[in-house]
Coordinates of N, CA and C in Angstrom, one line a residue:
M1 N 53.5 8.8 -29.9 CA 52.6 9.6 -29.1 C 52.7 11.0 -29.7
R2 N 51.5 11.6 -29.8 CA 51.5 13.0 -30.3 C 52.1 13.9 -29.2
A3 N 52.6 15.1 -29.7 CA 53.3 16.0 -28.8 C 52.5 16.4 -27.6
D4 N 51.2 16.7 -27.8 CA 50.4 17.2 -26.7 C 50.2 16.0 -25.7
A5 N 50.0 14.8 -26.2 CA 49.8 13.7 -25.4 C 51.1 13.4 -24.5
A6 N 52.3 13.6 -25.2 CA 53.5 13.4 -24.5 C 53.7 14.5 -23.4
R7 N 53.3 15.7 -23.7 CA 53.4 16.8 -22.7 C 52.4 16.5 -21.5
N8 N 51.2 16.0 -21.8 CA 50.3 15.7 -20.8 C 50.8 14.6 -19.9
S9 N 51.4 13.5 -20.5 CA 52.0 12.5 -19.7 C 53.1 13.0 -18.8
A10 N 54.0 13.8 -19.3 CA 55.1 14.4 -18.5 C 54.5 15.2 -17.4
K11 N 53.5 16.0 -17.7 CA 52.9 16.9 -16.6 C 52.2 16.0 -15.5
I12 N 51.6 14.9 -15.9 CA 50.9 14.0 -15.0 C 52.0 13.3 -14.1
V13 N 53.1 12.9 -14.7 CA 54.1 12.2 -13.9 C 54.7 13.2 -12.9
Q14 N 55.0 14.4 -13.3 CA 55.6 15.4 -12.4 C 54.6 15.8 -11.3
A15 N 53.3 15.9 -11.7 CA 52.3 16.2 -10.7 C 52.2 15.1 -9.7
A16 N 52.3 13.9 -10.1 CA 52.2 12.7 -9.2 C 53.3 12.8 -8.2
R17 N 54.6 13.1 -8.7 CA 55.7 13.2 -7.7 C 55.4 14.2 -6.7
E18 N 54.9 15.4 -7.1 CA 54.7 16.5 -6.2 C 53.6 16.2 -5.2
V19 N 52.5 15.6 -5.7 CA 51.3 15.4 -4.9 C 51.6 14.2 -3.9
Y20 N 52.3 13.2 -4.3 CA 52.6 12.1 -3.4 C 53.6 12.7 -2.3
A21 N 54.5 13.5 -2.7 CA 55.4 14.1 -1.7 C 54.7 14.9 -0.7
E22 N 53.7 15.6 -1.1 CA 52.9 16.5 -0.2 C 51.8 15.8 0.6
R23 N 51.1 14.9 -0.1 CA 49.9 14.3 0.5 C 50.1 12.9 1.1
G24 N 51.2 12.2 0.7 CA 51.4 10.9 1.2 C 51.0 9.8 0.1
P25 N 51.3 8.6 0.5 CA 51.1 7.5 -0.5 C 49.6 7.2 -0.9
D26 N 48.7 7.8 -0.2 CA 47.3 7.6 -0.5 C 46.7 8.8 -1.3
A27 N 47.5 9.6 -1.9 CA 47.1 10.8 -2.6 C 46.1 10.4 -3.7
P28 N 45.0 11.2 -3.8 CA 44.0 10.8 -4.8 C 44.4 11.2 -6.2
L29 N 44.1 10.3 -7.1 CA 44.4 10.5 -8.5 C 43.8 11.8 -9.1
E30 N 42.6 12.1 -8.6 CA 41.9 13.3 -9.0 C 42.8 14.6 -8.7
E31 N 43.4 14.6 -7.6 CA 44.3 15.7 -7.2 C 45.5 15.8 -8.1
I32 N 46.0 14.6 -8.5 CA 47.2 14.5 -9.4 C 46.7 15.1 -10.8
A33 N 45.6 14.7 -11.3 CA 45.1 15.2 -12.5 C 44.9 16.7 -12.5
G34 N 44.3 17.2 -11.4 CA 44.1 18.6 -11.2 C 45.4 19.4 -11.2
R35 N 46.4 18.9 -10.5 CA 47.7 19.6 -10.4 C 48.4 19.6 -11.8
A36 N 48.1 18.5 -12.6 CA 48.7 18.5 -13.9 C 47.9 19.3 -14.9
G37 N 46.8 19.8 -14.5 CA 46.0 20.6 -15.4 C 45.2 19.8 -16.5
V38 N 44.9 18.5 -16.1 CA 44.2 17.7 -17.1 C 43.0 17.1 -16.3
G39 N 42.1 16.5 -17.1 CA 40.9 15.9 -16.4 C 41.3 14.4 -16.0
I40 N 40.5 13.9 -15.2 CA 40.8 12.5 -14.7 C 40.7 11.5 -15.9
A41 N 39.9 11.8 -16.9 CA 39.8 10.9 -18.0 C 41.1 10.9 -18.8
T42 N 41.8 12.1 -18.9 CA 43.1 12.2 -19.6 C 44.1 11.4 -18.8
L43 N 44.1 11.5 -17.5 CA 45.0 10.7 -16.7 C 44.9 9.3 -17.0
F44 N 43.6 8.8 -17.0 CA 43.4 7.3 -17.2 C 43.7 6.9 -18.6
R45 N 43.6 7.8 -19.6 CA 44.0 7.4 -20.9 C 45.5 7.2 -21.0
R46 N 46.2 8.0 -20.3 CA 47.7 7.9 -20.3 C 48.2 6.8 -19.4
F47 N 47.5 6.7 -18.2 CA 47.9 5.7 -17.2 C 46.7 5.0 -16.7
P48 N 46.4 3.8 -17.3 CA 45.1 3.1 -17.1 C 44.9 2.7 -15.6
D49 N 45.9 2.7 -14.8 CA 45.7 2.4 -13.4 C 46.8 3.0 -12.6
K50 N 46.7 3.1 -11.3 CA 47.6 3.7 -10.4 C 49.0 3.0 -10.5
G51 N 49.1 1.7 -10.7 CA 50.3 1.0 -10.8 C 51.1 1.5 -12.0
V52 N 50.5 1.7 -13.1 CA 51.1 2.2 -14.4 C 51.7 3.6 -14.1
L53 N 50.9 4.4 -13.5 CA 51.4 5.8 -13.1 C 52.6 5.7 -12.2
L54 N 52.5 4.9 -11.2 CA 53.7 4.8 -10.2 C 54.9 4.3 -10.9
R55 N 54.8 3.3 -11.8 CA 56.0 2.9 -12.6 C 56.6 4.0 -13.4
A56 N 55.7 4.8 -14.0 CA 56.2 5.9 -14.8 C 57.0 6.9 -13.9
V57 N 56.5 7.2 -12.7 CA 57.1 8.1 -11.7 C 58.5 7.5 -11.3
L58 N 58.5 6.2 -11.0 CA 59.8 5.5 -10.6 C 60.8 5.6 -11.8
D59 N 60.3 5.4 -13.0 CA 61.2 5.5 -14.2 C 61.8 6.9 -14.4
Q60 N 60.9 7.9 -14.2 CA 61.4 9.2 -14.3 C 62.5 9.5 -13.2
A61 N 62.2 9.1 -12.0 CA 63.2 9.3 -10.9 C 64.5 8.6 -11.3
F62 N 64.5 7.4 -11.8 CA 65.7 6.7 -12.2 C 66.5 7.4 -13.3
V63 N 65.8 7.9 -14.3 CA 66.4 8.6 -15.4 C 67.1 9.9 -14.9
E64 N 66.3 10.6 -14.1 CA 66.8 11.9 -13.6 C 67.9 11.8 -12.6
Q65 N 67.8 10.9 -11.7 CA 68.7 10.8 -10.5 C 69.8 9.7 -10.6
M66 N 69.4 8.5 -11.0 CA 70.3 7.4 -11.0 C 71.2 7.3 -12.2
M67 N 70.7 7.6 -13.4 CA 71.5 7.5 -14.6 C 72.8 8.4 -14.5
P68 N 72.6 9.7 -14.1 CA 73.8 10.5 -14.0 C 74.8 10.0 -13.0
A69 N 74.3 9.5 -11.8 CA 75.2 9.0 -10.8 C 75.9 7.8 -11.3
L70 N 75.2 6.9 -12.0 CA 75.9 5.7 -12.5 C 77.0 6.1 -13.5
G71 N 76.7 7.0 -14.4 CA 77.7 7.5 -15.4 C 78.9 8.0 -14.7
L72 N 78.7 8.9 -13.7 CA 79.8 9.5 -13.0 C 80.6 8.4 -12.2
A73 N 79.9 7.5 -11.6 CA 80.6 6.4 -10.9 C 81.5 5.6 -11.8
L74 N 81.0 5.3 -12.9 CA 81.8 4.4 -13.9 C 83.1 5.1 -14.3
R75 N 83.1 6.5 -14.3 CA 84.2 7.2 -14.7 C 85.1 7.6 -13.5
D76 N 84.7 7.3 -12.3 CA 85.5 7.7 -11.1 C 86.7 6.8 -11.1
E77 N 87.8 7.4 -10.7 CA 89.1 6.6 -10.6 C 89.1 5.7 -9.5
D78 N 88.3 5.9 -8.5 CA 88.2 5.0 -7.3 C 86.8 4.3 -7.4
P79 N 86.8 3.0 -7.8 CA 85.5 2.4 -8.0 C 84.7 2.2 -6.7
R80 N 85.4 2.1 -5.5 CA 84.7 2.1 -4.3 C 84.0 3.4 -4.0
H81 N 84.7 4.5 -4.3 CA 84.0 5.8 -4.1 C 82.8 5.9 -5.0
G82 N 83.0 5.4 -6.3 CA 81.9 5.5 -7.2 C 80.7 4.7 -6.7
L83 N 81.0 3.5 -6.2 CA 79.9 2.7 -5.6 C 79.2 3.4 -4.5
A84 N 80.0 4.0 -3.6 CA 79.4 4.8 -2.5 C 78.5 5.9 -3.0
V85 N 78.9 6.6 -4.0 CA 78.1 7.7 -4.6 C 76.8 7.1 -5.1
V86 N 76.9 6.0 -5.8 CA 75.6 5.4 -6.4 C 74.7 4.9 -5.3
L87 N 75.2 4.3 -4.2 CA 74.4 3.8 -3.1 C 73.8 5.0 -2.4
E88 N 74.6 6.0 -2.2 CA 74.0 7.2 -1.5 C 73.0 7.9 -2.3
T89 N 73.2 8.0 -3.6 CA 72.2 8.6 -4.5 C 70.9 7.8 -4.5
A90 N 71.1 6.5 -4.6 CA 69.9 5.6 -4.6 C 69.1 5.8 -3.3
L91 N 69.7 5.8 -2.2 CA 69.0 6.0 -0.9 C 68.5 7.4 -0.8
A92 N 69.2 8.4 -1.2 CA 68.7 9.8 -1.2 C 67.5 9.9 -2.1
S93 N 67.5 9.3 -3.2 CA 66.4 9.3 -4.1 C 65.2 8.6 -3.5
A94 N 65.4 7.5 -2.8 CA 64.3 6.8 -2.1 C 63.7 7.6 -1.0
V95 N 64.6 8.4 -0.3 CA 64.1 9.3 0.7 C 63.2 10.4 0.1
R96 N 63.7 10.9 -1.0 CA 63.0 12.0 -1.7 C 61.6 11.5 -2.2
D97 N 61.6 10.3 -2.7 CA 60.4 9.8 -3.3 C 59.8 8.7 -2.4
Y98 N 60.0 8.9 -1.1 CA 59.5 7.9 -0.1 C 58.0 7.6 -0.2
N99 N 57.2 8.6 -0.4 CA 55.7 8.4 -0.5 C 55.4 7.6 -1.8
V100 N 56.1 7.9 -2.9 CA 55.9 7.2 -4.1 C 56.3 5.7 -3.9
L101 N 57.4 5.5 -3.3 CA 57.8 4.1 -3.0 C 56.8 3.4 -2.1
T102 N 56.3 4.1 -1.1 CA 55.3 3.5 -0.2 C 54.0 3.1 -1.0
A103 N 53.6 4.1 -1.9 CA 52.4 3.8 -2.7 C 52.7 2.7 -3.7
A104 N 53.9 2.6 -4.2 CA 54.2 1.5 -5.2 C 54.3 0.2 -4.4
R105 N 54.8 0.2 -3.2 CA 54.9 -1.0 -2.4 C 53.4 -1.5 -2.1
N106 N 52.6 -0.6 -1.7 CA 51.2 -0.9 -1.3 C 50.4 -1.4 -2.6
A107 N 50.8 -0.9 -3.7 CA 50.1 -1.3 -5.0 C 50.6 -2.5 -5.6
G108 N 51.7 -3.1 -5.0 CA 52.3 -4.3 -5.5 C 53.2 -4.0 -6.8
V109 N 53.6 -2.8 -6.9 CA 54.4 -2.4 -8.1 C 55.9 -2.6 -7.9
L110 N 56.3 -2.6 -6.6 CA 57.8 -2.8 -6.4 C 58.1 -4.3 -6.5
T111 N 58.5 -4.7 -7.7 CA 58.9 -6.1 -8.0 C 60.4 -6.1 -8.3
A112 N 60.9 -7.3 -8.4 CA 62.3 -7.5 -8.7 C 62.6 -6.8 -10.0
E113 N 61.7 -6.9 -11.0 CA 62.0 -6.4 -12.3 C 62.1 -4.9 -12.3
I114 N 61.5 -4.2 -11.4 CA 61.6 -2.8 -11.3 C 63.1 -2.4 -11.1
G115 N 63.8 -3.1 -10.4 CA 65.2 -2.8 -10.1 C 66.2 -3.3 -11.1
D116 N 65.8 -4.1 -12.1 CA 66.7 -4.7 -13.1 C 67.6 -3.7 -13.8
R117 N 67.0 -2.6 -14.2 CA 67.7 -1.6 -15.0 C 68.9 -1.1 -14.1
F118 N 68.5 -0.8 -12.8 CA 69.5 -0.3 -11.9 C 70.6 -1.3 -11.7
F119 N 70.3 -2.6 -11.4 CA 71.3 -3.6 -11.1 C 72.1 -3.9 -12.4
D120 N 71.5 -3.9 -13.5 CA 72.3 -4.1 -14.8 C 73.3 -3.0 -15.0
A121 N 72.9 -1.8 -14.6 CA 73.9 -0.7 -14.7 C 74.9 -0.7 -13.6
L122 N 74.6 -1.3 -12.5 CA 75.5 -1.3 -11.3 C 76.6 -2.4 -11.5
D123 N 76.2 -3.5 -12.2 CA 77.1 -4.6 -12.3 C 78.5 -4.2 -12.8
P124 N 78.7 -3.4 -13.9 CA 80.0 -3.1 -14.3 C 80.8 -2.3 -13.3
L125 N 80.1 -1.5 -12.5 CA 80.8 -0.8 -11.4 C 81.4 -1.7 -10.3
V126 N 80.6 -2.7 -10.0 CA 81.0 -3.7 -9.0 C 82.2 -4.5 -9.6
R127 N 82.1 -4.9 -10.8 CA 83.2 -5.7 -11.4 C 84.5 -4.8 -11.5
Q128 N 84.3 -3.6 -11.8 CA 85.5 -2.7 -11.9 C 86.1 -2.6 -10.5
G129 N 85.4 -2.5 -9.5 CA 85.9 -2.4 -8.1 C 86.6 -3.7 -7.7
Q130 N 86.1 -4.8 -8.2 CA 86.7 -6.1 -7.9 C 88.0 -6.2 -8.6
R131 N 88.1 -5.8 -9.9 CA 89.4 -5.8 -10.6 C 90.4 -4.9 -9.9
A132 N 89.9 -3.8 -9.4 CA 90.9 -2.9 -8.7 C 91.2 -3.3 -7.3
G133 N 90.6 -4.4 -6.8 CA 90.9 -4.9 -5.5 C 90.3 -4.1 -4.3
V134 N 89.3 -3.3 -4.6 CA 88.7 -2.5 -3.5 C 87.3 -3.0 -3.1
I135 N 86.8 -4.0 -3.8 CA 85.5 -4.6 -3.5 C 85.8 -6.1 -3.5
R136 N 85.3 -6.8 -2.5 CA 85.6 -8.2 -2.3 C 85.2 -9.0 -3.5
E137 N 86.1 -10.0 -3.8 CA 86.0 -10.7 -5.1 C 84.8 -11.7 -5.1
D138 N 84.3 -12.1 -3.9 CA 83.3 -13.1 -3.9 C 81.9 -12.5 -3.9
L139 N 81.8 -11.2 -4.0 CA 80.5 -10.5 -4.2 C 79.9 -10.8 -5.5
V140 N 78.6 -11.2 -5.6 CA 78.0 -11.4 -6.9 C 76.8 -10.4 -7.0
L141 N 76.3 -10.3 -8.2 CA 75.3 -9.3 -8.4 C 74.0 -9.6 -7.6
E142 N 73.7 -10.8 -7.4 CA 72.5 -11.1 -6.6 C 72.7 -10.7 -5.1
D143 N 74.0 -10.7 -4.6 CA 74.3 -10.2 -3.3 C 73.9 -8.7 -3.3
V144 N 74.4 -8.0 -4.3 CA 74.2 -6.5 -4.4 C 72.7 -6.2 -4.4
R145 N 71.9 -7.0 -5.1 CA 70.5 -6.8 -5.2 C 69.9 -6.9 -3.8
R146 N 70.2 -8.0 -3.1 CA 69.7 -8.2 -1.7 C 70.2 -7.1 -0.7
I147 N 71.4 -6.7 -0.9 CA 72.0 -5.7 0.0 C 71.2 -4.4 -0.2
M148 N 70.9 -4.1 -1.5 CA 70.2 -2.9 -1.7 C 68.8 -2.9 -1.1
V149 N 68.1 -4.1 -1.2 CA 66.8 -4.2 -0.6 C 66.9 -4.0 0.9
M150 N 68.0 -4.5 1.5 CA 68.2 -4.3 3.0 C 68.3 -2.8 3.3
L151 N 69.1 -2.1 2.5 CA 69.3 -0.7 2.7 C 68.0 0.1 2.6
V152 N 67.3 -0.2 1.5 CA 66.0 0.5 1.3 C 65.0 0.1 2.5
S153 N 65.1 -1.1 3.0 CA 64.2 -1.5 4.1 C 64.5 -0.7 5.3
V154 N 65.7 -0.2 5.5 CA 66.0 0.7 6.6 C 65.2 1.9 6.7
L155 N 64.8 2.4 5.5 CA 64.0 3.6 5.4 C 62.6 3.5 6.0
W156 N 62.1 2.2 5.9 CA 60.8 2.0 6.5 C 60.8 2.1 8.0
T157 N 62.0 2.0 8.6 CA 62.1 2.0 10.1 C 62.4 3.4 10.6
M158 N 62.5 4.4 9.8 CA 62.9 5.8 10.1 C 61.8 6.7 9.7
E159 N 61.9 7.9 10.3 CA 61.0 9.0 9.8 C 61.5 9.4 8.4
P160 N 60.6 9.7 7.5 CA 61.0 10.1 6.2 C 61.9 11.4 6.3
G161 N 63.0 11.4 5.5 CA 63.9 12.5 5.6 C 65.0 12.4 6.6
E162 N 64.9 11.4 7.5 CA 65.9 11.3 8.5 C 67.2 10.8 7.9
G163 N 68.3 11.3 8.2 CA 69.5 10.9 7.6 C 70.2 9.7 8.1
G164 N 69.6 9.0 9.0 CA 70.2 7.8 9.7 C 70.6 6.7 8.7
W165 N 70.0 6.7 7.5 CA 70.4 5.7 6.5 C 71.9 5.7 6.1
Q166 N 72.5 6.9 6.2 CA 73.9 7.1 5.8 C 74.8 6.2 6.6
R167 N 74.4 6.0 7.9 CA 75.2 5.1 8.8 C 75.3 3.7 8.2
Y168 N 74.2 3.2 7.6 CA 74.2 1.9 7.1 C 74.9 1.7 5.8
V169 N 74.9 2.8 5.0 CA 75.7 2.8 3.8 C 77.2 2.6 4.1
T170 N 77.6 3.4 5.1 CA 79.0 3.3 5.6 C 79.4 1.9 6.1
L171 N 78.5 1.4 6.9 CA 78.7 0.0 7.5 C 78.8 -1.0 6.3
L172 N 77.9 -0.8 5.4 CA 77.9 -1.8 4.3 C 79.1 -1.7 3.4
L173 N 79.6 -0.5 3.1 CA 80.8 -0.3 2.3 C 82.0 -0.9 3.0
D174 N 82.1 -0.7 4.3 CA 83.2 -1.3 5.0 C 83.1 -2.8 4.9
G175 N 81.9 -3.4 4.9 CA 81.7 -4.8 4.8 C 82.1 -5.4 3.4
L176 N 82.0 -4.5 2.4 CA 82.4 -4.9 1.0 C 83.9 -4.8 0.7
S177 N 84.6 -4.2 1.7 CA 86.0 -4.1 1.5 C 86.7 -5.4 1.6
P178 N 87.7 -5.8 0.8 CA 88.4 -7.0 0.9 C 89.4 -7.0 2.1
A179 N 89.7 -5.9 2.6 CA 90.7 -5.8 3.7 C 90.4 -6.7 4.9
A180 N 89.2 -6.7 5.4 CA 88.8 -7.4 6.5 C 87.8 -8.5 6.2
A181 N 87.8 -8.9 5.0 CA 86.7 -9.9 4.6 C 87.0 -11.3 5.1
S182 N 86.0 -11.9 5.6 CA 86.0 -13.3 6.0 C 85.4 -14.1 4.8
A183 N 85.7 -15.4 4.8 CA 85.1 -16.2 3.7 C 83.6 -16.2 3.9
L184 N 82.8 -16.1 2.9 CA 81.4 -16.1 3.0 C 80.9 -17.5 3.1
P185 N 80.0 -17.8 4.0 CA 79.4 -19.1 4.1 C 78.4 -19.4 3.0
N186 N 78.2 -20.6 2.7 CA 77.2 -21.0 1.6 C 77.6 -20.5 0.3
P187 N 77.1 -21.1 -0.8 CA 77.3 -20.6 -2.1 C 76.6 -19.3 -2.4
A188 N 77.0 -18.6 -3.4 CA 76.3 -17.4 -3.8 C 74.9 -17.7 -4.1
P189 N 74.0 -16.8 -3.7 CA 72.5 -17.0 -3.9 C 72.1 -17.1 -5.3
A190 N 71.2 -17.9 -5.6 CA 70.6 -18.0 -7.0 C 69.7 -16.8 -7.1
I191 N 69.4 -16.4 -8.4 CA 68.5 -15.4 -8.7 C 67.1 -16.0 -8.5
V192 N 66.3 -15.3 -7.6 CA 65.0 -15.8 -7.3 C 64.0 -14.7 -7.7
R193 N 63.1 -15.1 -8.6 CA 62.0 -14.2 -9.0 C 60.7 -14.6 -8.5
P194 N 59.9 -13.7 -7.9 CA 58.6 -14.1 -7.4 C 57.7 -14.6 -8.6
Q195 N 56.9 -15.6 -8.3 CA 56.0 -16.1 -9.3 C 54.8 -15.2 -9.4
N196 N 54.3 -15.0 -10.6 CA 53.1 -14.2 -10.7 C 51.8 -15.0 -10.5

């Protein structure tokens, strides 16, 4: 991609985050193009539809917010604390980009594959915590995927920006502790991917 095209793409993604935050999940693409200082044709050349743009916005949020948190968590001497930081960062990011997530959900962009990069990066942290004895041994990555979906779903039941989600992160972390763990019923869940 030429340098000016890359700059335009970056400006469009940043403008999309801002406009969605201000205007809500139904923000018009024309306003995003205007905020980025480009024409609507340029927006569509870079992002052929709203779903492609929303994926780019989600990717940017992941790189800017989650990657640093995951890196710090893996170096944390207490893997349980590291996991807490990652979960809190993920939920805080979801709150910050609530309208983007809502738009992505409405557009059918929030698929299991969207989270694969996050969960692939989270897996070593969970294993590290299990080896240290601070995360229950019977937890599998598919459990973590579903638990994260449950935590994010809490956001849809609250006003955007409300801090009540922190209560559920604490409850969840207590439930992942081996100290009071009961045997889990049923085998570990299989990985289920929606069919296209």
